[in-house]
Coordinates of C-alpha atoms in Angstrom, one line a residue:
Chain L
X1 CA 10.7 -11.9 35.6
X2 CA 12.1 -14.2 32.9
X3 CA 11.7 -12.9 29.1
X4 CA 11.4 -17.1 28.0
X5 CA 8.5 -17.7 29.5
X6 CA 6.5 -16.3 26.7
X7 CA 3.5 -15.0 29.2
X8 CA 6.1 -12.4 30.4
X9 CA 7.6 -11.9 26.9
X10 CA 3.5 -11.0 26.1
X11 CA 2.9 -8.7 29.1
X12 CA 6.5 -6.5 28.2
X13 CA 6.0 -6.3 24.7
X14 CA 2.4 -5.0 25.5
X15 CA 3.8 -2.5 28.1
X16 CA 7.0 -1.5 25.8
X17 CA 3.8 -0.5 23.1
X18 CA 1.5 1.5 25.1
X19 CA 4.6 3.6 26.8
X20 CA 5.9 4.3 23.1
X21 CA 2.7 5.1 21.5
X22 CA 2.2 7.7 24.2
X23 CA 6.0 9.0 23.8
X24 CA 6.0 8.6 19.7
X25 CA 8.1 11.1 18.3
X26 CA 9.7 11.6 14.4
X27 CA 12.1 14.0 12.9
X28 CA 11.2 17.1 11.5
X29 CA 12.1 18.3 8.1
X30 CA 12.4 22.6 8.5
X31 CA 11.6 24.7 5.1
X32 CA 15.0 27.8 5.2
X33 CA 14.3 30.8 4.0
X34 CA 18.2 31.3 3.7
X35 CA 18.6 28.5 1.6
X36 CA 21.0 28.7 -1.8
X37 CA 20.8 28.7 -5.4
X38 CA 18.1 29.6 -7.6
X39 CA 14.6 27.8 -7.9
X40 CA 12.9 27.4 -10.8
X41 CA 10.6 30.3 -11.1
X42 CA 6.3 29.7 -12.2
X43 CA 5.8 32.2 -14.8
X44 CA 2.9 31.5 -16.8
X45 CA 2.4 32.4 -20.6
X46 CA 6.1 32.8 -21.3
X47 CA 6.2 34.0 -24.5
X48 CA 9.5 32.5 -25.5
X49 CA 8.8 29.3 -23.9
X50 CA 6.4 26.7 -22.8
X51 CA 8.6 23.4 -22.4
X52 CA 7.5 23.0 -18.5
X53 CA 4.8 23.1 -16.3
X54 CA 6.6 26.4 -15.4
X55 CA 6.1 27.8 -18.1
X56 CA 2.9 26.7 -19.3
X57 CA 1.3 28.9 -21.9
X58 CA -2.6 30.4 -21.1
X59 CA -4.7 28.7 -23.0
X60 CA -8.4 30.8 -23.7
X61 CA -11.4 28.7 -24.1
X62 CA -13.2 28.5 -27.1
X63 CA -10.4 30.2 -28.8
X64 CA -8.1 27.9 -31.3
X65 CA -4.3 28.2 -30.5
X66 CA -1.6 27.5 -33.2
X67 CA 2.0 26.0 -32.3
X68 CA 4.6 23.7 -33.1
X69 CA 6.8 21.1 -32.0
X70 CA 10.3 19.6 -33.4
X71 CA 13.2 17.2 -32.8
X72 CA 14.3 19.9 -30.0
X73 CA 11.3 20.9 -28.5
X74 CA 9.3 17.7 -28.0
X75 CA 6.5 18.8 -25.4
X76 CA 4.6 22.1 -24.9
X77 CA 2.1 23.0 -21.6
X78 CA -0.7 25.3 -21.6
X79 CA -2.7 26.0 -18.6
X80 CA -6.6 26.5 -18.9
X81 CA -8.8 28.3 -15.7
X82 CA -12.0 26.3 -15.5
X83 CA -13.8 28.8 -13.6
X84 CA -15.0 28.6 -9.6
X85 CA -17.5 25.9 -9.6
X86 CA -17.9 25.3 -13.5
X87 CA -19.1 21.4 -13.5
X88 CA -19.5 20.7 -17.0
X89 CA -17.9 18.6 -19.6
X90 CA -14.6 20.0 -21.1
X91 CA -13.6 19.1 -24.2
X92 CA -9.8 19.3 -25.9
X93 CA -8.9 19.1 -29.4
X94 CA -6.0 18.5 -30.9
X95 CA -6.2 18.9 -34.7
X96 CA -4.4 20.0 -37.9
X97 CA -1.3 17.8 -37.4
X98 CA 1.4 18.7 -40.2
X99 CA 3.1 16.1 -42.4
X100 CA 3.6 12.6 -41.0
X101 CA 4.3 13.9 -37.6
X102 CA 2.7 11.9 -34.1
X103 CA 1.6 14.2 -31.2
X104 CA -0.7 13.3 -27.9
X105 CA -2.0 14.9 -25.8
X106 CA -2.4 14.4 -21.9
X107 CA -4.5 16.6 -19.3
X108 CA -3.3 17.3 -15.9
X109 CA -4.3 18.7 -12.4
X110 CA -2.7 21.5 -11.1
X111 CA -0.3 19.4 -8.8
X112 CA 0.9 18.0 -12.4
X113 CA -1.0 14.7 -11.9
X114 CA -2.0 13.2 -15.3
X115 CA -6.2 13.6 -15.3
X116 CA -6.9 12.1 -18.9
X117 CA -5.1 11.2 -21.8
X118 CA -5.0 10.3 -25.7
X119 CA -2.7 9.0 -27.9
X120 CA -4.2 8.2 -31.2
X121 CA -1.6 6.7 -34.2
X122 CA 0.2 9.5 -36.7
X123 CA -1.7 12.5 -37.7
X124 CA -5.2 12.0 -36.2
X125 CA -6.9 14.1 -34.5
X126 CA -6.6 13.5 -30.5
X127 CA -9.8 14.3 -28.1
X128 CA -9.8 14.3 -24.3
X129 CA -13.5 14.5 -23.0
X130 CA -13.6 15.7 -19.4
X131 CA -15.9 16.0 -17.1
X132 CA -15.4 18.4 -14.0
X133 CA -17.2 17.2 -11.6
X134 CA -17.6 18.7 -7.4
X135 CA -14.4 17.8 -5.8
X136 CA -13.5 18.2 -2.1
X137 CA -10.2 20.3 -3.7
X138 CA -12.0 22.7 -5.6
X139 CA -9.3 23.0 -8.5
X140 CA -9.7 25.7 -11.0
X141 CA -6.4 24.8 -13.2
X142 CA -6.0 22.5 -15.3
X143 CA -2.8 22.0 -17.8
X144 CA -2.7 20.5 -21.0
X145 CA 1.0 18.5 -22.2
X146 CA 0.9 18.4 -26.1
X147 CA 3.8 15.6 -26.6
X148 CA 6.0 14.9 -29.5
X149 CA 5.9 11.3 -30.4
X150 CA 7.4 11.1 -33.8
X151 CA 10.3 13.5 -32.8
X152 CA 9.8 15.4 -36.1
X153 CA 8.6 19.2 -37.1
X154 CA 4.8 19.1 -36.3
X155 CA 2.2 22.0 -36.3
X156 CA -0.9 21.7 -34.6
X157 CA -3.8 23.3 -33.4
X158 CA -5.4 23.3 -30.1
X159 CA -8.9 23.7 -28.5
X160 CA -11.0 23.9 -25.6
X161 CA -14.7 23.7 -25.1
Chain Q
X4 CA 2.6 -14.8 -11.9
X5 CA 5.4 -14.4 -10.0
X6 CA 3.4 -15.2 -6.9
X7 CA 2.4 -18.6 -7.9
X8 CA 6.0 -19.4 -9.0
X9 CA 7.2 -18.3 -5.6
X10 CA 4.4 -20.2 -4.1
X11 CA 5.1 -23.4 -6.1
X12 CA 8.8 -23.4 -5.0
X13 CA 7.7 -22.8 -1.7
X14 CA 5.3 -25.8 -1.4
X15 CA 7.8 -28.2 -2.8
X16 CA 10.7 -26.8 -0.3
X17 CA 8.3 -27.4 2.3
X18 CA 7.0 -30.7 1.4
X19 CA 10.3 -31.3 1.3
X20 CA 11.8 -30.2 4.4
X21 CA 8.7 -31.3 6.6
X22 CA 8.3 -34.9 4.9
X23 CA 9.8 -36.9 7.8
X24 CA 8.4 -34.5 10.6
X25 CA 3.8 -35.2 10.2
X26 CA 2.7 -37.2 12.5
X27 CA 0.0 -39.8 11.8
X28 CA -1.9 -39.1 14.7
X29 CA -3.9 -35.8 15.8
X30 CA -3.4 -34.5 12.4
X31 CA -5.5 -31.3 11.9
X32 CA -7.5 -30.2 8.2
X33 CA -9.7 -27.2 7.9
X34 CA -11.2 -25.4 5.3
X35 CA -12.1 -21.7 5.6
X36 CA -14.5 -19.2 3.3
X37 CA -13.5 -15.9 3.8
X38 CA -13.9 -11.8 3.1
X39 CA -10.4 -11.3 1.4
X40 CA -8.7 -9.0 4.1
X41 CA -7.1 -7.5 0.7
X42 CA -10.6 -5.9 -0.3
X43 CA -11.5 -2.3 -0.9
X44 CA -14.5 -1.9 2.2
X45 CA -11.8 -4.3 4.8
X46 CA -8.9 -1.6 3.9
X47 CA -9.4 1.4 6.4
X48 CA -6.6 4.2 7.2
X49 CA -5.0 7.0 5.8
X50 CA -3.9 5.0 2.8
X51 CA -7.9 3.7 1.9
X52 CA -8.4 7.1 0.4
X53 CA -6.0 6.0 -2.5
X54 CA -6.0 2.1 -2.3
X55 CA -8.4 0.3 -4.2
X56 CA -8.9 -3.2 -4.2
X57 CA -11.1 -5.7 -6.0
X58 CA -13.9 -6.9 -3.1
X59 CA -13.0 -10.8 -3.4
X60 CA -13.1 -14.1 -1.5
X61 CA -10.5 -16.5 -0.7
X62 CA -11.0 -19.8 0.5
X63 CA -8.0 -21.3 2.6
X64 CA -6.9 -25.0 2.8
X65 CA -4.9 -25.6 6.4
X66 CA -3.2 -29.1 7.0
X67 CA -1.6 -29.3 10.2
X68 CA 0.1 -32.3 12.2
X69 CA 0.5 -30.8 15.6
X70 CA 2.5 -32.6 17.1
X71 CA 5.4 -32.2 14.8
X72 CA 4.3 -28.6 14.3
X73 CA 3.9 -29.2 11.1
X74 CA 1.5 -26.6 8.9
X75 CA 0.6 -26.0 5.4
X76 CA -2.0 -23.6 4.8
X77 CA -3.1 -22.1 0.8
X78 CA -5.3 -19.2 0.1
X79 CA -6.9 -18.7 -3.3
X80 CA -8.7 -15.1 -3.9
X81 CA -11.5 -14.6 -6.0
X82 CA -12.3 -11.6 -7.5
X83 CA -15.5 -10.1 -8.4
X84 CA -14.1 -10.1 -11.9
X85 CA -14.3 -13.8 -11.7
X86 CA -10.0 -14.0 -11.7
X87 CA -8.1 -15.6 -9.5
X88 CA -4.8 -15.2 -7.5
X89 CA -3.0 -16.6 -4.9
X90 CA -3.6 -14.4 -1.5
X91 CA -0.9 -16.0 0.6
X92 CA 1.0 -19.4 1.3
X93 CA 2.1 -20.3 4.9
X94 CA 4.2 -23.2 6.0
X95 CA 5.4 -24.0 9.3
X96 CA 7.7 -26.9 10.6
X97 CA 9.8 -27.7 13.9
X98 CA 13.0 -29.4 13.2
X99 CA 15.2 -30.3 16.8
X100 CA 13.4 -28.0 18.5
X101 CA 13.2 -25.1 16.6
X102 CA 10.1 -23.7 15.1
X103 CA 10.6 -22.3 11.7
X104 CA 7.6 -20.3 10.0
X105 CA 7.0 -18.9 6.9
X106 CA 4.8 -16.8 5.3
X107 CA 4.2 -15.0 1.8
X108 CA 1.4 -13.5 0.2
X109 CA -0.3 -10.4 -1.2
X110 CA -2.6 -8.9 -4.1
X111 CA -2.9 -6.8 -7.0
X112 CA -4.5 -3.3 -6.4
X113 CA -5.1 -0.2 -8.0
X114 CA -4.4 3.5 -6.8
X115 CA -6.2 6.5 -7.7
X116 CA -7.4 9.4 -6.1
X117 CA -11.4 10.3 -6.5
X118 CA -10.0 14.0 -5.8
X119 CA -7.7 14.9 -8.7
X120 CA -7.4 18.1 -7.3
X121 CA -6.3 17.4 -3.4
X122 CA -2.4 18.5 -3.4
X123 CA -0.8 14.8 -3.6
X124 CA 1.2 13.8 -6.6
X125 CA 0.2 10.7 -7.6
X126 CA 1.9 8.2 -9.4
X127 CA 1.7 7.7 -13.4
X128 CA 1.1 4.0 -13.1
X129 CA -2.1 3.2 -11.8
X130 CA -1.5 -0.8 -10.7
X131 CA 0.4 -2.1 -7.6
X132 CA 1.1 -5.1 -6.2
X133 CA 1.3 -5.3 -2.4
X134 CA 3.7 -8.1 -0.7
X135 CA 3.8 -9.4 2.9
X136 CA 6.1 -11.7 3.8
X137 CA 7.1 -13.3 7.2
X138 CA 9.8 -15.7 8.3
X139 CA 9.8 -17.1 12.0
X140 CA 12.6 -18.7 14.0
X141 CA 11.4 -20.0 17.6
X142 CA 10.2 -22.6 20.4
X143 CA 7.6 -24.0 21.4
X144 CA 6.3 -23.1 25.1
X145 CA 5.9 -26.1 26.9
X146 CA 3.6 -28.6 25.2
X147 CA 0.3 -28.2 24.1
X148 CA -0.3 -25.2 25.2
X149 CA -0.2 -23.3 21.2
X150 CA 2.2 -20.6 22.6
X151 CA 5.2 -20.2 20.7
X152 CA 7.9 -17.5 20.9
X153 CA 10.8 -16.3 19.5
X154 CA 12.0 -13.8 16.4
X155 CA 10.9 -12.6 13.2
X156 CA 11.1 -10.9 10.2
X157 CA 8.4 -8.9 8.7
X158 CA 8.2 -7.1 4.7
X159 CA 5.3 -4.9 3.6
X160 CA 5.0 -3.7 0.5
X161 CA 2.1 -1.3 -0.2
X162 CA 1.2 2.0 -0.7
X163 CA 2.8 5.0 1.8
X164 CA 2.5 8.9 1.5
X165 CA 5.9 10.5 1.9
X166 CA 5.8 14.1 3.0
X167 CA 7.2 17.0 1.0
X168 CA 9.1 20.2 1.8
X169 CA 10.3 22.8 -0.1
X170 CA 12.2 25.5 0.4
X171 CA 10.2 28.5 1.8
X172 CA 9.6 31.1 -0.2
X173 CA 8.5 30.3 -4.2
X174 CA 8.8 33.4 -6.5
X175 CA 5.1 34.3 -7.9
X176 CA 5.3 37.1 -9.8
X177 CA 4.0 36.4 -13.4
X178 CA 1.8 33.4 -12.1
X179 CA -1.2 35.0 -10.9
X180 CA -4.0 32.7 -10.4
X181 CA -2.0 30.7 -12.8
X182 CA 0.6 29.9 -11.0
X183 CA 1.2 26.2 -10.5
X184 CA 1.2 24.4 -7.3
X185 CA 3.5 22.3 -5.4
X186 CA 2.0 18.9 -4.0
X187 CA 2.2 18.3 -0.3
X188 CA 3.0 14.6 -0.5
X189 CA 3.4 12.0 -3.0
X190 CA 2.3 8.2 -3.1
X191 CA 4.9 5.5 -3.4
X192 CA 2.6 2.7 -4.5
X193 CA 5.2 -0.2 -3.8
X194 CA 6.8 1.1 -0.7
X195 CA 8.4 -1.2 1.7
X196 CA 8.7 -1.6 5.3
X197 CA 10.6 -4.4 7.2
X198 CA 10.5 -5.0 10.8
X199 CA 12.8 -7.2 12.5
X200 CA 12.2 -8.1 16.3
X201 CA 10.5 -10.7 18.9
X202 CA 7.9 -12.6 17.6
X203 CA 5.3 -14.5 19.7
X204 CA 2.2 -16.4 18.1
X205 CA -0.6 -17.6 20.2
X206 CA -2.2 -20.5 18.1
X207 CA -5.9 -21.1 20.1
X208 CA -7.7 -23.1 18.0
X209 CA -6.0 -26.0 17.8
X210 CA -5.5 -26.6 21.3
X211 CA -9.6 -25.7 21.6
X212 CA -10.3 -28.5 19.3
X213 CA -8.4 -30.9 21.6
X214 CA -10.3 -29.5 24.8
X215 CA -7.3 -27.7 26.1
X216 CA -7.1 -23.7 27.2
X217 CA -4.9 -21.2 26.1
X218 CA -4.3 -17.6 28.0
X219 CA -6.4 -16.3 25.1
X220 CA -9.4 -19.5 25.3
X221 CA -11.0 -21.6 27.6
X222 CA -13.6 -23.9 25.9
X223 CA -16.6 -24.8 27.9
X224 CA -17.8 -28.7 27.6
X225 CA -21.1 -30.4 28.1
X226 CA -20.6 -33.8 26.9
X227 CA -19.2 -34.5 23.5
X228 CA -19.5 -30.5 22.9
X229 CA -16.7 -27.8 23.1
X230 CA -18.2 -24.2 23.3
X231 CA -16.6 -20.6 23.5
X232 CA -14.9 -17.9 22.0
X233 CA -10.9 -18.2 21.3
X234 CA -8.1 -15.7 19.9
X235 CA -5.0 -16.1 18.0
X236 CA -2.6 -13.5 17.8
X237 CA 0.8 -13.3 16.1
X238 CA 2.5 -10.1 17.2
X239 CA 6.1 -8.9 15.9
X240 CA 7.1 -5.8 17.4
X241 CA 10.7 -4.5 17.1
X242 CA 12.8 -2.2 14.5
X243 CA 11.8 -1.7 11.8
X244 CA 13.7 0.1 8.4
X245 CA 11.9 1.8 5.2
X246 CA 12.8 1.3 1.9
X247 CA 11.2 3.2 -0.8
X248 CA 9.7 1.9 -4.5
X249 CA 8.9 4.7 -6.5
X250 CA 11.1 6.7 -8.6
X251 CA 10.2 9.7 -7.0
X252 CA 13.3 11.5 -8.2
X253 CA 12.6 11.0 -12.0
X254 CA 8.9 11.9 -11.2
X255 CA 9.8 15.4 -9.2
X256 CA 12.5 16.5 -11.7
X257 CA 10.1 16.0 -14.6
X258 CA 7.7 17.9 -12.9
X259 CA 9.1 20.2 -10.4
X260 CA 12.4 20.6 -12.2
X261 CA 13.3 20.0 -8.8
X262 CA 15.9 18.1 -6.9
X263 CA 14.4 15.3 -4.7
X264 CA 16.4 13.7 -1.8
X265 CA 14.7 11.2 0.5
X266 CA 15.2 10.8 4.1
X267 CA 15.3 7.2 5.3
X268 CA 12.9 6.2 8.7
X269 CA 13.9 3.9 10.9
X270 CA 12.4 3.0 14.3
X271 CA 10.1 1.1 16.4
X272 CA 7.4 -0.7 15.0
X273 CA 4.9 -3.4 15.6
X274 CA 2.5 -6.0 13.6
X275 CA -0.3 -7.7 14.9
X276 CA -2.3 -10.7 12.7
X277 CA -5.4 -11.7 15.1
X278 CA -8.6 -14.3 14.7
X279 CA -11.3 -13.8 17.0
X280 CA -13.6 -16.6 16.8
X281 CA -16.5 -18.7 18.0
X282 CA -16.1 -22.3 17.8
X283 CA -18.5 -24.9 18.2
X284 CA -16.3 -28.6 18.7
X285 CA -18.0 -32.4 18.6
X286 CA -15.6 -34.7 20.5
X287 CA -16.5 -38.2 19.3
X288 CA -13.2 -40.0 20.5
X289 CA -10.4 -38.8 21.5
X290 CA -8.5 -38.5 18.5
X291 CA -11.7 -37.2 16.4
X292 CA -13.3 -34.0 16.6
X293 CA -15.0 -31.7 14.1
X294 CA -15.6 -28.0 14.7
X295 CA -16.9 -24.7 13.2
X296 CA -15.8 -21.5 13.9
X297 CA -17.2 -18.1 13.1
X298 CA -14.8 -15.0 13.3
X299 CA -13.1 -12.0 12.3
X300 CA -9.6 -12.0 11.2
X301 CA -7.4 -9.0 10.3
X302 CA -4.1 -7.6 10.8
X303 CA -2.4 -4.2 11.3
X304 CA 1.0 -3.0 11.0
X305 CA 2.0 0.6 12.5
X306 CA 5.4 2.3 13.1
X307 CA 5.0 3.9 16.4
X308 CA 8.6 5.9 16.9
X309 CA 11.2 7.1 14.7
X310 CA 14.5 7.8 15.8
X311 CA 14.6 11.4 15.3
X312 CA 16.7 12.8 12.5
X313 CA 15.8 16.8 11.5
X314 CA 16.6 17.7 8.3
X315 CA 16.6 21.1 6.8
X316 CA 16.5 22.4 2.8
X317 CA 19.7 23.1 1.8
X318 CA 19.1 24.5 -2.1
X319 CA 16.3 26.3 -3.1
X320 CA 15.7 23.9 -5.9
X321 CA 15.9 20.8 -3.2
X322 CA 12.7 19.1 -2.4
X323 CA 13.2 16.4 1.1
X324 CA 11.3 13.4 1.5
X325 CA 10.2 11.8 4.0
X326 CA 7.6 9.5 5.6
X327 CA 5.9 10.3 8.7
X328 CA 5.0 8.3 11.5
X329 CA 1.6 6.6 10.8
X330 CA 1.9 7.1 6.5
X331 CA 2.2 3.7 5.9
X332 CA -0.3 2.3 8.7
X333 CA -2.8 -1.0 7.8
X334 CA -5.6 -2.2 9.2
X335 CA -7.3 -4.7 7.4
X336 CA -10.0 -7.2 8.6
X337 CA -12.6 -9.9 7.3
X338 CA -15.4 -12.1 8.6
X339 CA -14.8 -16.0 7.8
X340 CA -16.3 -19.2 8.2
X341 CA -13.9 -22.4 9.0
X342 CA -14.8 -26.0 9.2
X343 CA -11.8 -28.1 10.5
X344 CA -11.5 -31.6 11.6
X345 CA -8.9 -33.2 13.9
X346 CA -8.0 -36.9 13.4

């Protein structure tokens, strides 16, 4: 059987495709309990810090939290729990920034991916309405990433409703 | 943009290169209404859950002179937001023998997921651009018979999921039910795949409108009239190598605080590009004929085997990447409507 004449070059390529999609195989990638080195450890509502996702501070609803940014620590998380099957519309405040100081805020899923956002100019106030609506998923976190954008000393208060 | 500047330097290479090589007789001109194959409803797979596309139309403009092999065909999408994009640009000439093909193309998308909550980190930059290119180097099979043969080379760019693993055992004390999650897989949205292997392109259509059969179409005549149903295929099957888009190591660190390597895949892969149609040919002379055809076209690309390579986590602050076999499937499709004329 000659491979140029294109009708045989058809019926081999045909055959080489159905043998390999019955023989696929991949590697495998293998989790090690045994592996080295440390791993960044989840504990929420640090009380010394809340620079990461790890380290997210708990956040109580309908309860106004106080804190504070600077040139050194330009992003704090809090976490929120919106309940098992709370659909409703969520609403975050950020309000009372200090001085001259620029701060946004962003609200993520649980997996850290970035849900909703605002990022009004200087000292206004910023507002993230959210609605929770059914999802397959079912999340019941959600974290909140107050970010310095000025890079200078800013108080703030936060809220969620 | 940048796909009209590529596709204006492309047309004037082509012009270029083919100018001596159209013939003045048998020359072949269609033009084609289509479903955009880049659409939301003609995107199926894994991947639709997170790929989004305008619903648009394209129309195509085809010249061919077959008997130089010449070909020059133009798509222009539509979107329903009224804008306007060009889907893909093919040109095809035979110099000495050779057949020489090739193809770009591709559309703006968007990628979201409508369940924030499902464990997939997705990227922070909502717009993509997908990319398929093509270039073709072979013969003709004997003459007239719309078989042609030879090698390829195939880039995708579009969205993939690559698989993550961590290592085993996460410390939860002082999470509680606050304790933050690790996604399963994250979304490159621009990642690439290139296969590089035989190449074979079944063109039925044009040999239909001149009355002739092809292994994939055998019109049926009464009179001046050509019936049936034909099929062209272009299949590339052969290696193919992954190349990834997204910074998922900036991404992971910020998040994570974790370490993310990435595991290239490379295997066996195959694309197929297909038209299925009904045509409906007048003969009025022999070097006039006008035709409509009716049909579904589409395309899929899948890697079908990987050659092996097992990995396992070496730190505990390591995260692996990889892409699995299947992650990066497409299937896309459209009805279209052609009218084409041979003179």
């Amino acid at each position: 059987m000659k491979l140029s004449n294109p009708d045989n070059l058809l019926k081999t390529i045909t055959f080489f495709l159905l043998t390999l999609m019955l023989s696929a195989c991949e590697g495998e990638i293998n989790t090690n309990e045994n592996a080295f080195g440390d791993v960044p450890s989840p504990i929420s509502n640090d009380a010394d810090n809340n620079d990461d996702y790890f380290h997210a501070t708990i956040l109580t609803k309908e309860v106004l939290r106080t804190d504070s940014l600077s040139g050194e620590d330009m992003v704090d998380y809090f976490v929120v729990y919106m309940g098992n099957q709370v659909y409703k519309t969520y609403t975050i405040d950020l309000i009372n920034l200090s001085g001259e100081g620029n701060a946004d805020i962003e609200l993520m899923s649980e997996y850290s991916n970035r849900l909703s956002w605002s990022d009004n100019e200087g000292a206004e106030p910023d507002t993230i309405k959210y609605w929770r609506g059914y999802t397959k998923s079912e999340g019941e976190i959600v974290y909140i990433r107050v970010i310095n954008r000025s890079g200078t000393d800013i108080s703030y208060s936060l809220e969620v409703n | 943009m940048q796909v009209i500047m590529k596709g204006i330097c492309f047309s004037i290479l082509f012009v270029l290169v083919s100018n001596q090589a159209v013939s003045q007789n048998g020359n072949y001109t269609s033009i084609t209404f289509k479903k955009s194959v880049w659409s939301g409803s003609s995107y199926v797979g894994d991947l639709s859950d997170w790929v989004h596309f305008h619903d648009g139309n394209a129309t195509v403009v085809e010249y061919r002179a077959p008997e130089s092999s010449f070909s020059f065909s133009a798509a222009i999408r539509e979107a329903e937001d009224g804008s306007n994009e060009l889907e893909s640009l093919v040109g095809a000439t035979e110099i000495g023998g050779a057949y020489l093909k090739i193809e770009t193309g591709g559309a703006d998308g968007q990628i979201y997921n409508d369940d924030p909550f499902e464990p997939v980190l997705m990227p922070e930059t909502q717009k993509f651009t997908t990319q398929l290119d093509i270039v073709a180097l072979g013969t003709q099979w004997k003459n007239d018979t719309g078989i042609k043969y030879g090698m390829a080379w195939v880039h995708l760019k579009q969205p993939a999921e690559i698989d993550l693993t961590y290592y085993s055992i996460f410390p939860s004390s002082g999470g509680g039910a606050f304790a933050p999650s690790f996604a399963h897989s994250a979304i490159d949205p621009e990642f690439s795949t290139h296969i590089i292997g035989a190449w074979a392109d079944v063109d039925s259509l044009n040999s239909f409108m001149k009355g002739q059969s092809t292994i994939y179409s055998s019109p049926t005549i009464s009179g001046n009239f050509l019936r049936g149903l034909a099929l062209d295929v272009e299949i590339v099957a052969g290696l193919y190598f992954s190349d990834p888009g997204a910074d998922l190591e900036t991404a992971i660190k910020e998040k994570y605080g974790l370490d993310y390597e990435y595991v290239d895949s490379s295997g066996l892969a195959w694309t197929v590009s297909y038209k299925l149609a009904y045509n409906l040919v007048y003969r009025s002379q022999e070097e006039l004929a006008f035709g409509i055809q009716i049909g579904l076209e589409g395309r899929a690309l899948q890697t079908l085997f990987e050659i092996p390579e097992d990995k396992t986590v070496a730190r505990r602050d390591q995260v692996i990447g990889k892409i699995g076999i299947g992650d990066n499937d497409s299937y896309q499709w459209g009805p279209y409507l052609r009218l084409a004329m041979v003179y």
